[in-house]
Amino acid sequence: MDSSLLSNNIGLIAKYTLENNNYDLIAGIRAERQAFNRKDNQSYDDWTGNWQYMQNPFLQLETRLKGVTLTAGCGLSTFYQNGRTASIYHVEPSLGIFYENLRHAQYNLAFSNNVNYPALHELFSSSSGNPDVKEESAWKYEASTLQPFDSGSISITAFYNQIDNMVEKADDIYQNIEQVNSYGFEAVFKWKFITEHSIEYRYLDYTEDSDRPLNENPKNIVTITEKAKLPWNVKLDYNVTWHDNSTSWQNVAADDKYILSSYWLHNAYLSKSISRFKCKLGIENILDQNYEDKYGYPQPGIDFVFSCEASI
């Protein structure tokens, strides 16, 4: 199949912090516009495009008391796409407690509610898209600790997620699955010797009372990162990530599934800060790995990226 896809994402993040001796009040907004145009010699004879807007104004209060920090926040998530007559709104509360002792060891507990809106291909794909699919909603619970040592640190985070209306492909069309409960942990080991090194490991699984198995989510992910300072205050960030194989379920009842192969990704970035600006230049998928995160959707090959952020 010959296929051409033109996509663009435009985002904005604005944040303001009011600092006080015992508390900080943080307000801001995140906004993003996603769009694509596609043409191929099968389902898309002519250029076909779709777009969607996402916004999230938020407010968060952080209060400090003798090494303990309490946080409480709330966001208002909005979503609008072509074909809809009105925007969708969701309230996203969060609460956390964080403790740091005199040796800078940290212990944290947090929970939040987050909404994940459908991706463009889940809504508009000519073969399996469903414009009526609903957004996912998840309650997330986390417990974590960070233990420093002379030249680095070790951190462990355990999590449990209760996801409602999870969007998955079933019977050749994207649908909402009633509920999927997932759990796992992340471990990060960082140390500094000449340059900065880190190794991250993430494990993910689902509970037996879920309405279906996890779809297209690898159980194991490993990331190795190297960071170094170059002349002229340029920073180098090189990371290598291994994704375990995963299962793409087409029909759970019929045991119809595909196995997405494991793969390695190599990415490199150069960044430099000048006054209020931070510019970043990078190459992603350096080895031009052929891989899929979702069945039937090959990911980009070698990709050049550039970004520039300004602090106001």
XYZ file of C-alpha atoms in Angstrom:
312
model
C 0.000 0.000 0.000
C 1.222 3.516 -0.860
C 0.264 5.932 1.883
C 1.017 9.565 2.751
C 0.218 11.127 6.118
C 0.661 14.773 7.060
C 0.146 15.535 10.740
C 0.790 18.490 13.004
C 0.471 19.195 16.713
C 0.498 22.708 18.153
C 0.642 23.078 21.919
C 0.760 25.802 24.550
C 1.633 25.606 28.238
C 1.294 28.670 30.470
C 1.859 28.554 34.236
C 1.931 31.159 36.996
C 3.123 30.560 40.576
C 2.354 32.725 43.599
C 4.977 31.867 46.231
C 4.627 32.320 49.992
C 6.646 31.101 52.978
C 4.273 28.229 53.737
C 2.359 27.700 50.513
C 2.457 28.048 46.727
C -0.553 28.692 44.531
C -0.080 27.468 40.963
C -2.428 28.287 38.096
C -2.058 27.545 34.423
C -3.422 26.090 31.223
C -2.384 23.430 28.735
C -3.801 23.562 25.204
C -3.156 21.436 22.127
C -4.473 21.149 18.582
C -3.973 17.873 16.680
C -4.652 17.481 12.977
C -3.852 15.118 10.125
C -4.408 14.653 6.389
C -4.096 11.204 4.821
C -4.155 9.790 1.316
C -3.444 6.260 0.028
C -4.378 3.833 -2.725
C -6.952 1.930 -0.640
C -9.379 3.639 1.744
C -8.320 7.261 1.207
C -8.400 8.058 -2.537
C -8.550 11.796 -1.795
C -6.848 13.752 0.954
C -8.940 13.311 4.113
C -8.364 15.405 7.211
C -9.616 15.618 10.790
C -8.698 17.700 13.829
C -9.368 18.079 17.541
C -8.687 20.609 20.324
C -7.823 19.802 23.936
C -7.545 22.306 26.801
C -6.898 21.925 30.517
C -6.922 24.981 32.826
C -5.800 23.958 36.332
C -5.282 25.298 39.856
C -3.096 23.704 42.540
C -2.299 24.607 46.152
C 0.872 23.338 47.870
C 1.184 23.739 51.639
C 4.409 22.990 53.566
C 4.654 22.062 57.242
C 7.834 20.634 58.898
C 9.018 18.541 55.963
C 5.518 17.531 54.903
C 3.971 18.995 51.741
C 0.244 18.681 51.081
C -1.067 19.302 47.577
C -4.635 19.691 46.368
C -5.577 20.601 42.848
C -8.282 20.554 40.232
C -8.312 20.794 36.456
C -11.094 21.327 33.941
C -10.447 19.199 30.889
C -12.190 20.187 27.634
C -12.272 18.434 24.276
C -13.675 19.444 20.902
C -13.336 17.877 17.449
C -14.737 18.334 13.975
C -18.127 16.688 13.717
C -19.180 17.530 17.297
C -21.744 20.210 18.051
C -20.443 20.949 21.574
C -17.346 20.539 23.720
C -16.920 17.802 26.334
C -15.976 18.832 29.895
C -14.511 16.858 32.791
C -13.337 17.859 36.278
C -9.991 16.288 37.284
C -9.242 16.468 41.046
C -5.940 15.444 42.656
C -4.548 15.106 46.189
C -1.101 14.223 47.483
C 1.101 14.110 50.568
C 4.902 14.270 50.352
C 7.488 13.886 53.115
C 11.252 14.512 52.963
C 13.578 13.810 55.896
C 16.885 15.491 56.787
C 18.814 13.026 54.581
C 16.596 14.034 51.620
C 14.870 10.670 51.400
C 11.337 11.114 50.055
C 8.053 9.270 50.698
C 4.925 10.112 48.691
C 1.259 9.148 48.428
C -1.052 10.520 45.735
C -4.303 9.926 43.897
C -5.961 11.699 40.992
C -8.631 11.444 38.335
C -7.546 11.884 34.715
C -9.370 11.828 31.389
C -7.828 10.511 28.172
C -9.573 11.525 24.960
C -9.669 9.202 21.929
C -6.857 9.427 19.385
C -7.690 10.647 15.896
C -7.370 7.200 14.281
C -9.688 5.693 16.932
C -12.340 8.216 15.930
C -11.889 8.592 12.185
C -10.109 5.542 10.722
C -12.020 4.415 7.621
C -11.653 0.737 8.566
C -12.119 0.738 12.367
C -12.822 4.290 13.572
C -15.835 5.025 15.748
C -16.860 8.705 16.113
C -19.178 7.740 18.993
C -16.430 6.283 21.179
C -16.291 7.913 24.620
C -13.290 9.271 26.465
C -11.493 7.163 29.088
C -11.601 8.110 32.765
C -9.105 6.761 35.299
C -8.616 6.916 39.051
C -4.906 6.615 39.762
C -3.289 5.688 43.084
C 0.468 5.902 43.692
C 2.943 5.265 46.499
C 6.603 6.079 45.963
C 9.928 6.535 47.674
C 13.279 8.021 46.665
C 16.486 7.054 48.477
C 19.561 9.178 47.689
C 23.199 8.142 48.010
C 26.472 9.996 47.458
C 26.463 10.051 43.656
C 22.866 9.234 42.748
C 19.514 7.850 43.872
C 17.113 4.919 43.701
C 13.366 5.473 43.388
C 10.457 3.011 43.338
C 6.829 3.803 42.499
C 3.930 1.361 42.865
C 0.642 2.196 41.153
C -2.916 0.983 40.680
C -5.219 2.356 37.960
C -8.978 1.885 37.674
C -9.922 2.769 34.090
C -13.519 3.189 32.923
C -14.611 3.291 29.260
C -11.196 2.102 28.107
C -10.914 2.455 24.320
C -9.859 -0.788 22.639
C -10.339 -2.459 19.282
C -12.971 -5.207 19.398
C -14.699 -6.901 16.451
C -12.669 -4.727 14.044
C -13.912 -1.427 15.490
C -12.799 0.771 18.379
C -15.166 0.474 21.331
C -15.376 1.346 25.002
C -14.567 -1.482 27.412
C -16.447 -1.079 30.700
C -13.517 -1.358 33.110
C -9.869 -2.420 33.193
C -7.830 -2.414 36.392
C -4.064 -2.303 35.968
C -1.192 -2.310 38.416
C 2.575 -2.330 38.394
C 5.689 -0.503 39.465
C 8.525 1.650 38.154
C 12.111 1.600 39.408
C 14.742 4.207 38.511
C 18.449 4.012 39.313
C 20.459 7.211 38.723
C 24.111 7.892 39.310
C 26.736 10.413 38.202
C 30.269 9.504 37.166
C 31.755 11.954 34.647
C 28.338 12.051 32.928
C 24.813 11.355 34.185
C 23.453 7.819 33.823
C 20.040 6.313 34.538
C 18.277 2.973 34.116
C 14.477 2.759 34.328
C 12.307 -0.350 34.467
C 8.503 -0.470 34.296
C 6.243 -3.490 34.877
C 2.514 -3.436 34.005
C -0.234 -6.053 34.382
C -4.016 -6.229 34.847
C -6.307 -7.797 37.460
C -8.449 -10.860 36.731
C -11.696 -8.974 37.394
C -11.027 -6.641 34.436
C -13.490 -6.833 31.549
C -10.682 -7.748 29.146
C -6.872 -8.117 29.066
C -4.613 -5.158 28.466
C -4.376 -4.385 24.785
C -1.166 -3.338 23.017
C 0.609 -2.573 26.297
C 3.961 -4.298 26.902
C 4.455 -5.758 30.360
C 8.095 -4.712 30.469
C 9.849 -1.524 29.349
C 13.501 -0.654 29.981
C 15.039 2.775 29.313
C 18.734 3.659 29.517
C 19.665 7.358 29.424
C 22.988 9.163 29.168
C 23.266 12.914 29.733
C 26.345 15.077 29.226
C 27.294 18.742 29.108
C 29.071 19.830 25.920
C 30.942 23.047 25.121
C 28.969 26.305 24.878
C 26.513 25.042 27.541
C 24.921 22.595 25.123
C 23.339 19.530 26.743
C 23.308 16.070 25.149
C 20.585 13.563 25.986
C 20.844 10.053 24.489
C 18.311 7.379 25.412
C 17.723 3.779 24.401
C 14.381 2.120 25.131
C 13.396 -1.551 24.886
C 9.691 -2.438 24.632
C 8.647 -6.026 25.339
C 6.295 -7.716 22.878
C 2.594 -7.047 23.437
C -0.742 -8.502 22.388
C -3.160 -6.789 20.039
C -6.570 -8.319 20.719
C -8.985 -8.275 17.762
C -11.634 -10.484 19.410
C -11.059 -11.739 22.969
C -13.924 -14.264 22.922
C -12.588 -15.890 19.746
C -8.956 -15.651 20.932
C -8.224 -13.623 17.794
C -5.010 -11.726 18.433
C -1.731 -10.520 16.973
C 1.620 -10.325 18.709
C 3.427 -7.003 18.294
C 7.152 -7.720 18.303
C 9.543 -6.257 20.833
C 11.819 -3.463 19.639
C 14.631 -1.057 20.554
C 14.474 2.713 19.983
C 17.489 5.059 19.951
C 16.935 8.827 20.334
C 19.392 11.723 20.697
C 18.747 15.382 21.580
C 20.806 18.561 21.864
C 19.407 21.452 23.900
C 20.566 24.928 24.852
C 19.060 27.657 27.034
C 19.515 31.291 26.059
C 17.961 33.863 28.367
C 14.244 32.981 28.549
C 14.400 30.545 25.641
C 15.187 26.827 25.526
C 15.745 25.270 22.112
C 15.954 21.547 21.373
C 17.112 19.643 18.299
C 16.871 15.883 18.065
C 16.824 12.711 16.015
C 14.334 9.994 16.990
C 14.473 6.341 15.928
C 18.068 6.788 14.794
C 18.404 3.187 13.581
C 15.179 3.445 11.523
C 13.511 0.629 13.478
C 10.351 -0.797 11.895
C 7.852 -1.200 14.745
C 4.201 -0.865 15.749
C 2.658 0.322 19.006
C -0.791 -0.378 17.581
C -1.554 -3.163 15.107
C -1.761 -1.840 11.558
C -0.168 1.516 12.359
C 3.583 1.501 11.592
C 5.435 4.187 13.537
C 7.704 6.822 11.956
C 11.209 5.917 10.867
C 14.064 8.363 11.367
C 12.429 11.554 12.620
C 14.013 15.000 13.038
C 12.490 17.208 15.740
C 12.959 20.849 16.731
C 11.285 22.810 19.506
C 11.736 26.155 21.203
C 10.174 27.136 24.544
C 9.914 30.614 26.045
C 9.439 31.377 29.739
C 7.207 34.383 30.404
